[in-house]
Amino acid sequence: MNFKNITVYQIYPKSFYDGNGDGVGDLQGITRKLDYIHNLGADFIWITPFFRSPQRDNGYDISNYREIEPMYGTMADFDAMMEKANSLGIGVMLDMVFNHTSTEHEWFQKALQGDKEYMDYYIFRDGSPDEPPTNWQSKFGGNAWEYVPHLKKWYLHLYDKTQADLNWENPKVRSELKDVLRFWKQKGVKGFRFDVINVISKPEYFENDTIGDGRRFYTDGPKVHEYLKELHRDAGLDEVVTVGEMSSTSLENCVRYTNPEEKELSMSFSFHHLKVDYRDGDKWKLQPVDYRKLKDLLETWQLGMEENGGWNALFWCNHDQPRTVSRFGDTGVYWKQSAKMLATLMYLMRGTPYIYQGEEIGMKNAGFNSIQQYRDVESLNYYKILTQSGLSDKEALHVISERSRDNGRTPMQWTDGDYAGFSHHEPWIGLSEDSKGICAENQINDEDSIFAYFKSLVKLRKENPVIADGSIEFMYSEREDIFCYRRSLEGREMIVLCNLTADTVSGDFASHLAGMSRLMGNYPDSSVHSGGELRPYEAVVYQN
Ligand code: GLC
């Protein structure tokens, strides 16, 4: 299936649209908003998990892979959504959380009863109650092992303690998971996103990590490529679009995951470019964005993937990340320009764009100022860890407000009415504090809106094969204030030129753009040709 010229729109169902008035988004809500997504021009929707789940991690803790969590609706609602999506030509991509299940999953429940067959579905190790088998850390804070007194064993959980890691060494586990893929494929699903798929293969022996938190033992682990090839072959993944979420991965591995000859995945999400505001690589230590590093990382990944036949998923936002305009752009006077500039910069590169709900209207961070407003398990855990480590309440809240995953989880802003038109009922999580005036309704028919701009970008990708198929070359690499690249395909050339700053910048741009014409930009006209200057956060696209 061709995945190079598509655009994917990501939906976080809990916060997208509430169809039944209980304050929680649902499948009926998605169905009712598919026309909106169609209007934007997206070809696929990726919906994060709506399967049966105790919702400890908002659905990434699955207790039944084949059932719908009642809060989101029924299988009939799912079928109705599929029908509507099909009628609009929108492919549906589902989120497969295969590294772990909820501890409420039947398999884990049987394991807890001491059933040997099911204990082997998970990673249990002996050990004394006061000493976990290794010092590995959970990604949500604390040790990654949980003790089960009546079994006198520990089980591994790289995420929350209610998310037990599956034992991929066990062929029965792999076969169960392939069945899950077949089940959803038969229901007409056209794509899969694989959650943290590069941590599924654990080492043969478990040992303490004397220099880190354990991740070096299981990240891009020993058999991960073997397992992905098997999944690809046995579940017929060549018939669908697949994307793997790769935690702390390497370029070399992403080439292997996504080079078509390897027959593993269509493309990968990697996160290095979203860590450029982490001090010492620590998400909970703030530092201003290092634009130099951002540029270097994007360039390295673009060039490295192209050279070796890999394929990137292009994205700024998702349900785990703060809002891009708050993070890399400007939430004040240049809100609109910077939101458009960031989209131009990212989505015309080589790869497949993933637009996250609300990004297309420039939604901002949550701006919460009390811990009671947060819902995310990771944020709540880290609030405790940070205050215990000596930060004052105020300092800890400041860190959380910058880094919390809830920044991307506030209700989608549809209108300027009550609850931003997301629901008639008070939503499960509060609106962004800075939501007034930023909504889909105001933007759909406004030609100068962020929405209209995204729409033009999506259209441009479809109409100009140089974007999906062309090669990429970076210009002005040494300049920190500018992001610029040239796409080329059989004599066709496109230049994308972006000002990363709130200042006017100048350069010999005109010489590069000579003989080309302006296709689009985020200011009504361009001064580039005449003055050789770029206005604050200006983005322009030229083509020969
Ligand atoms: C991924 C998901 C995230 C989830 C985690 C554990 O990173 O995107 O939301 O918490 O995996 O499943």
Coordinates of N, CA and C and ligand atoms in Angstrom, one line a residue, residues 12 46 48 57 60-61 95 97 99-100 140 159-160 163 193 195-196 245 247 271 318-320 376-377 405 409, ligand 1:
Y12 N -7.2 11.4 19.6 CA -7.2 10.9 21.0 C -8.7 10.9 21.4
W46 N -5.5 7.9 12.6 CA -5.0 6.9 13.6 C -5.7 7.3 14.9
T48 N -6.1 6.4 18.9 CA -5.4 5.8 20.0 C -6.4 4.9 20.7
D57 N -3.9 4.2 32.1 CA -3.1 5.0 31.2 C -3.9 5.3 30.0
Y60 N -4.0 2.7 27.2 CA -2.7 2.0 26.8 C -2.5 0.8 27.8
D61 N -3.5 0.5 28.6 CA -3.6 -0.6 29.5 C -4.8 -1.4 29.1
D95 N -4.4 1.4 17.1 CA -3.2 1.4 17.9 C -3.0 0.1 18.7
V97 N -1.2 -2.1 21.3 CA -0.3 -2.0 22.4 C 0.1 -3.4 22.8
N99 N 3.4 -4.4 23.8 CA 4.5 -4.6 24.7 C 4.0 -5.1 26.1
H100 N 2.7 -4.7 26.4 CA 2.2 -5.0 27.7 C 0.7 -5.1 27.6
F140 N 7.4 5.5 33.9 CA 6.5 6.4 34.6 C 7.0 6.6 36.1
Y159 N 6.2 0.2 32.1 CA 5.4 1.4 32.3 C 4.7 1.3 33.6
D160 N 3.4 1.6 33.7 CA 2.8 1.6 35.0 C 2.8 0.2 35.6
Q163 N 0.5 -2.2 34.0 CA 0.8 -2.5 32.6 C 2.0 -3.6 32.6
R193 N -0.7 1.2 14.2 CA 0.4 1.9 14.9 C 0.8 1.0 16.0
D195 N 2.5 0.5 19.4 CA 3.0 1.2 20.6 C 4.3 0.7 21.1
V196 N 5.2 1.6 21.4 CA 6.6 1.2 22.0 C 7.1 -0.1 21.5
E245 N 6.1 3.0 17.0 CA 6.6 4.0 17.9 C 7.9 3.5 18.5
S247 N 11.0 4.0 21.1 CA 11.4 4.7 22.2 C 13.0 4.7 22.3
F271 N 11.9 10.1 18.5 CA 11.6 11.3 19.3 C 12.8 12.2 19.7
N318 N 1.7 14.8 19.6 CA 0.9 13.7 19.8 C 0.3 13.7 21.2
H319 N -0.4 12.7 21.6 CA -1.0 12.7 22.9 C 0.0 12.6 24.1
D320 N 1.3 12.5 23.8 CA 2.3 12.4 24.8 C 3.1 13.7 24.9
D376 N -3.1 12.7 34.0 CA -2.2 11.7 33.5 C -1.4 11.0 34.6
V377 N -1.3 9.7 34.5 CA -0.6 8.9 35.5 C 0.9 9.3 35.6
R405 N 1.9 15.3 29.7 CA 1.2 14.8 28.5 C -0.2 15.4 28.4
R409 N -3.8 16.8 25.8 CA -5.0 16.0 26.0 C -6.3 16.8 26.4
Ligands
GLC1 C1 3.3 5.0 24.3 C2 2.0 5.8 24.3 C3 1.8 6.3 25.6 C4 1.7 5.2 26.6 C5 2.9 4.3 26.5 C6 2.7 3.0 27.2 O1 4.4 5.8 24.5 O2 2.1 6.7 23.2 O3 0.7 7.2 25.7 O4 1.6 5.7 27.9 O5 3.3 4.0 25.2 O6 1.8 2.2 26.5

